[in-house]
Amino acid sequence: MVKRNPNMAKLQSGYLFPEIARRKNEFIKKNPNAKLVSLGIGDTTQPIKPHITKGLADEASRLGTKEGYSGYGAEQGLEELRDRIAEKLYNGAINGDEVFVSDGAKPDTARLQLLFGSNVSIAVQDPSYPVYVDSSVILGQAKGYNQKKSQFGGIEYMKCVPENNFFPDLEKTKKTDIIFFCNPNNPTGAAAARGQLKQLVEFARKNKSILVYDSAYSQFISDKSLPKSIYEIEGAEEVAIEISSFSKPIGFTGVRLGWTVIPNELEFEDGTKVNKDWNRIMTTLFNGASNIAQRGGLAALDKKGMKEMEQTVSYYLENAKVIMASMEKLGYEVYGGIHAPYIWVRVPGKTSWQAFEEFLGKANVVTIPGVGFGPSGEGFLRLSSLGNRQDVDEAVKRIERSLK
Ligand code: PL4
């Protein structure tokens, strides 16, 4: 018999999101007449807008013709798309050849871990998107789970709570090789100010760390003074990798399209360019993003497409307003929801899982327990605004009726 990968045994339980689905299905089994409404998993619900859909459809049609057919593409993505991402989303702060198009931010996170290998130490915001910690454990970067602290040994958890304005105390943060930083943050919805990001870049430079900056929600930033990309910060090109995604702003969660930026200036200790090794990883382990998806991405980044992107984002941010207003009316302490599609709600006197069960049992509304994102998420729930307006209205009605 083959020995099980011991790192798999270190993982705590199932991955958070399938665990939520499992509990939801268990509830439905016990309560077959219950009609659940979800403010849970951050999946998009609104149809892809027409101009972007046309970009997808036109390419699908071209593939059915002799002249238009194309097979495998460049593993790094269409040159045209790489250039357009650099121009439209980074205002030329980086070049197209530093952009690597992919099938999404989550698979890029996993491949980045392969790039770093198992001998690096990592820091994560606490709470944060669970993929950073879980992929680190799988790669063998972490030690065993400390039940008392609800943390893995060997991982630096950077506490991000209302009391520190959701920004870590960098003076108390241990030096690590890699720092994962998601901004705007999932799950708290907090968006860092320029000064805070300057401190973060400075911290990474001082410690010679690599900052992996996940900007999957950057298009939700509604305040022009807040940076949308880490490359708006001077010197970031020497320390930061940025991963990002078309999933949320244009509804490509199922289409699958994202990208990673690795600037030419970013080097490993021995002087090897990080993007040289990334190119090796991508050409070896990835066969290029779907040509249909990439044409959709190109359509999203022209004038009409950018307008459509704004409309989609506004729709979800309107949902967020509805959810926040309702939770505030009920007296909850509410965070996020302004620069991100997530609302972070304190549930006093309860654990996150107790609150999750209460919302599910009394209001038949699915949420995500904050503790699923890290120990500092205990006592919070995450509510997603990525649903249909009707469902959001129904969810808040039920919450107001049954949880006041
Ligand atoms: C459920 C900070 C959602 N099954 O779609 P991708 O791969 O380009 O982006 C995924 C992603 C990357 N970075 C951050 C994210 O929050 C997400 C998506 N997170 C959520 O509810 O937290 C979807 C989760 C999905 C998953 O595991 O990603």
PDB file of N, CA and C in Angstrom, residues 366-403:
ATOM      1  N   VAL A 366     -28.154  30.805   4.657  1.00  0.00           N
ATOM      2  CA  VAL A 366     -26.804  30.236   4.753  1.00  0.00           C
ATOM      3  C   VAL A 366     -25.783  31.377   4.820  1.00  0.00           C
ATOM      4  N   THR A 367     -24.866  31.277   5.770  1.00  0.00           N
ATOM      5  CA  THR A 367     -23.796  32.267   5.920  1.00  0.00           C
ATOM      6  C   THR A 367     -22.475  31.487   5.977  1.00  0.00           C
ATOM      7  N   ILE A 368     -21.379  32.182   6.236  1.00  0.00           N
ATOM      8  CA  ILE A 368     -20.118  31.465   6.452  1.00  0.00           C
ATOM      9  C   ILE A 368     -19.593  31.850   7.836  1.00  0.00           C
ATOM     10  N   PRO A 369     -19.273  30.858   8.673  1.00  0.00           N
ATOM     11  CA  PRO A 369     -18.736  31.174  10.004  1.00  0.00           C
ATOM     12  C   PRO A 369     -17.347  31.779   9.893  1.00  0.00           C
ATOM     13  N   GLY A 370     -17.159  32.914  10.563  1.00  0.00           N
ATOM     14  CA  GLY A 370     -15.893  33.634  10.448  1.00  0.00           C
ATOM     15  C   GLY A 370     -14.678  32.809  10.843  1.00  0.00           C
ATOM     16  N   VAL A 371     -14.849  31.894  11.793  1.00  0.00           N
ATOM     17  CA  VAL A 371     -13.707  31.126  12.276  1.00  0.00           C
ATOM     18  C   VAL A 371     -13.141  30.222  11.175  1.00  0.00           C
ATOM     19  N   GLY A 372     -13.919  29.957  10.152  1.00  0.00           N
ATOM     20  CA  GLY A 372     -13.437  29.163   9.018  1.00  0.00           C
ATOM     21  C   GLY A 372     -12.311  29.856   8.266  1.00  0.00           C
ATOM     22  N   PHE A 373     -12.133  31.157   8.531  1.00  0.00           N
ATOM     23  CA  PHE A 373     -11.086  31.935   7.846  1.00  0.00           C
ATOM     24  C   PHE A 373      -9.876  32.171   8.747  1.00  0.00           C
ATOM     25  N   GLY A 374      -9.921  31.614   9.949  1.00  0.00           N
ATOM     26  CA  GLY A 374      -8.791  31.800  10.875  1.00  0.00           C
ATOM     27  C   GLY A 374      -9.297  32.088  12.269  1.00  0.00           C
ATOM     28  N   PRO A 375      -8.441  31.868  13.281  1.00  0.00           N
ATOM     29  CA  PRO A 375      -8.890  32.002  14.670  1.00  0.00           C
ATOM     30  C   PRO A 375      -9.451  33.391  15.000  1.00  0.00           C
ATOM     31  N   SER A 376      -8.919  34.448  14.372  1.00  0.00           N
ATOM     32  CA  SER A 376      -9.445  35.782  14.692  1.00  0.00           C
ATOM     33  C   SER A 376     -10.807  36.045  14.054  1.00  0.00           C
ATOM     34  N   GLY A 377     -11.284  35.069  13.282  1.00  0.00           N
ATOM     35  CA  GLY A 377     -12.631  35.195  12.710  1.00  0.00           C
ATOM     36  C   GLY A 377     -13.693  34.653  13.659  1.00  0.00           C
ATOM     37  N   GLU A 378     -13.245  34.085  14.793  1.00  0.00           N
ATOM     38  CA  GLU A 378     -14.210  33.557  15.761  1.00  0.00           C
ATOM     39  C   GLU A 378     -15.092  34.704  16.262  1.00  0.00           C
ATOM     40  N   GLY A 379     -16.405  34.418  16.371  1.00  0.00           N
ATOM     41  CA  GLY A 379     -17.326  35.447  16.850  1.00  0.00           C
ATOM     42  C   GLY A 379     -17.836  36.347  15.728  1.00  0.00           C
ATOM     43  N   PHE A 380     -17.549  35.965  14.475  1.00  0.00           N
ATOM     44  CA  PHE A 380     -18.041  36.746  13.321  1.00  0.00           C
ATOM     45  C   PHE A 380     -18.710  35.819  12.311  1.00  0.00           C
ATOM     46  N   LEU A 381     -19.555  36.416  11.482  1.00  0.00           N
ATOM     47  CA  LEU A 381     -20.116  35.714  10.318  1.00  0.00           C
ATOM     48  C   LEU A 381     -19.750  36.512   9.091  1.00  0.00           C
ATOM     49  N   ARG A 382     -19.530  35.814   7.960  1.00  0.00           N
ATOM     50  CA  ARG A 382     -19.351  36.522   6.692  1.00  0.00           C
ATOM     51  C   ARG A 382     -20.605  36.363   5.860  1.00  0.00           C
ATOM     52  N   LEU A 383     -21.135  37.491   5.368  1.00  0.00           N
ATOM     53  CA  LEU A 383     -22.301  37.460   4.485  1.00  0.00           C
ATOM     54  C   LEU A 383     -21.853  37.932   3.102  1.00  0.00           C
ATOM     55  N   SER A 384     -22.274  37.189   2.073  1.00  0.00           N
ATOM     56  CA  SER A 384     -21.879  37.562   0.714  1.00  0.00           C
ATOM     57  C   SER A 384     -22.986  38.365   0.043  1.00  0.00           C
ATOM     58  N   SER A 385     -22.587  39.370  -0.729  1.00  0.00           N
ATOM     59  CA  SER A 385     -23.578  40.181  -1.450  1.00  0.00           C
ATOM     60  C   SER A 385     -23.626  39.791  -2.926  1.00  0.00           C
ATOM     61  N   LEU A 386     -23.105  38.618  -3.268  1.00  0.00           N
ATOM     62  CA  LEU A 386     -23.023  38.242  -4.684  1.00  0.00           C
ATOM     63  C   LEU A 386     -24.279  37.516  -5.178  1.00  0.00           C
ATOM     64  N   GLY A 387     -25.367  37.603  -4.410  1.00  0.00           N
ATOM     65  CA  GLY A 387     -26.609  36.922  -4.804  1.00  0.00           C
ATOM     66  C   GLY A 387     -27.492  37.772  -5.697  1.00  0.00           C
ATOM     67  N   ASN A 388     -28.672  37.220  -6.027  1.00  0.00           N
ATOM     68  CA  ASN A 388     -29.709  37.981  -6.727  1.00  0.00           C
ATOM     69  C   ASN A 388     -30.349  38.962  -5.757  1.00  0.00           C
ATOM     70  N   ARG A 389     -30.764  40.127  -6.247  1.00  0.00           N
ATOM     71  CA  ARG A 389     -31.391  41.109  -5.360  1.00  0.00           C
ATOM     72  C   ARG A 389     -32.588  40.510  -4.628  1.00  0.00           C
ATOM     73  N   GLN A 390     -33.396  39.755  -5.358  1.00  0.00           N
ATOM     74  CA  GLN A 390     -34.592  39.136  -4.744  1.00  0.00           C
ATOM     75  C   GLN A 390     -34.218  38.245  -3.566  1.00  0.00           C
ATOM     76  N   ASP A 391     -33.173  37.456  -3.754  1.00  0.00           N
ATOM     77  CA  ASP A 391     -32.732  36.559  -2.681  1.00  0.00           C
ATOM     78  C   ASP A 391     -32.180  37.351  -1.499  1.00  0.00           C
ATOM     79  N   VAL A 392     -31.455  38.424  -1.815  1.00  0.00           N
ATOM     80  CA  VAL A 392     -30.905  39.264  -0.755  1.00  0.00           C
ATOM     81  C   VAL A 392     -32.055  39.879   0.037  1.00  0.00           C
ATOM     82  N   ASP A 393     -33.062  40.394  -0.684  1.00  0.00           N
ATOM     83  CA  ASP A 393     -34.220  40.993  -0.005  1.00  0.00           C
ATOM     84  C   ASP A 393     -34.916  39.958   0.873  1.00  0.00           C
ATOM     85  N   GLU A 394     -35.075  38.759   0.317  1.00  0.00           N
ATOM     86  CA  GLU A 394     -35.741  37.692   1.068  1.00  0.00           C
ATOM     87  C   GLU A 394     -34.910  37.316   2.303  1.00  0.00           C
ATOM     88  N   ALA A 395     -33.606  37.226   2.120  1.00  0.00           N
ATOM     89  CA  ALA A 395     -32.741  36.842   3.248  1.00  0.00           C
ATOM     90  C   ALA A 395     -32.843  37.870   4.376  1.00  0.00           C
ATOM     91  N   VAL A 396     -32.764  39.156   4.032  1.00  0.00           N
ATOM     92  CA  VAL A 396     -32.792  40.155   5.111  1.00  0.00           C
ATOM     93  C   VAL A 396     -34.174  40.191   5.777  1.00  0.00           C
ATOM     94  N   LYS A 397     -35.216  39.966   4.977  1.00  0.00           N
ATOM     95  CA  LYS A 397     -36.576  39.920   5.553  1.00  0.00           C
ATOM     96  C   LYS A 397     -36.649  38.808   6.597  1.00  0.00           C
ATOM     97  N   ARG A 398     -36.136  37.653   6.218  1.00  0.00           N
ATOM     98  CA  ARG A 398     -36.199  36.510   7.142  1.00  0.00           C
ATOM     99  C   ARG A 398     -35.339  36.751   8.383  1.00  0.00           C
ATOM    100  N   ILE A 399     -34.163  37.333   8.162  1.00  0.00           N
ATOM    101  CA  ILE A 399     -33.277  37.587   9.317  1.00  0.00           C
ATOM    102  C   ILE A 399     -33.963  38.579  10.262  1.00  0.00           C
ATOM    103  N   GLU A 400     -34.549  39.621   9.685  1.00  0.00           N
ATOM    104  CA  GLU A 400     -35.189  40.642  10.516  1.00  0.00           C
ATOM    105  C   GLU A 400     -36.364  40.055  11.301  1.00  0.00           C
ATOM    106  N   ARG A 401     -37.064  39.112  10.629  1.00  0.00           N
ATOM    107  CA  ARG A 401     -38.247  38.502  11.256  1.00  0.00           C
ATOM    108  C   ARG A 401     -37.826  37.545  12.374  1.00  0.00           C
ATOM    109  N   SER A 402     -36.819  36.751  12.120  1.00  0.00           N
ATOM    110  CA  SER A 402     -36.555  35.660  13.076  1.00  0.00           C
ATOM    111  C   SER A 402     -35.374  35.886  14.007  1.00  0.00           C
ATOM    112  N   LEU A 403     -34.574  36.928  13.765  1.00  0.00           N
ATOM    113  CA  LEU A 403     -33.387  37.087  14.629  1.00  0.00           C
ATOM    114  C   LEU A 403     -33.358  38.408  15.372  1.00  0.00           C
TER     115      LEU A 403
END
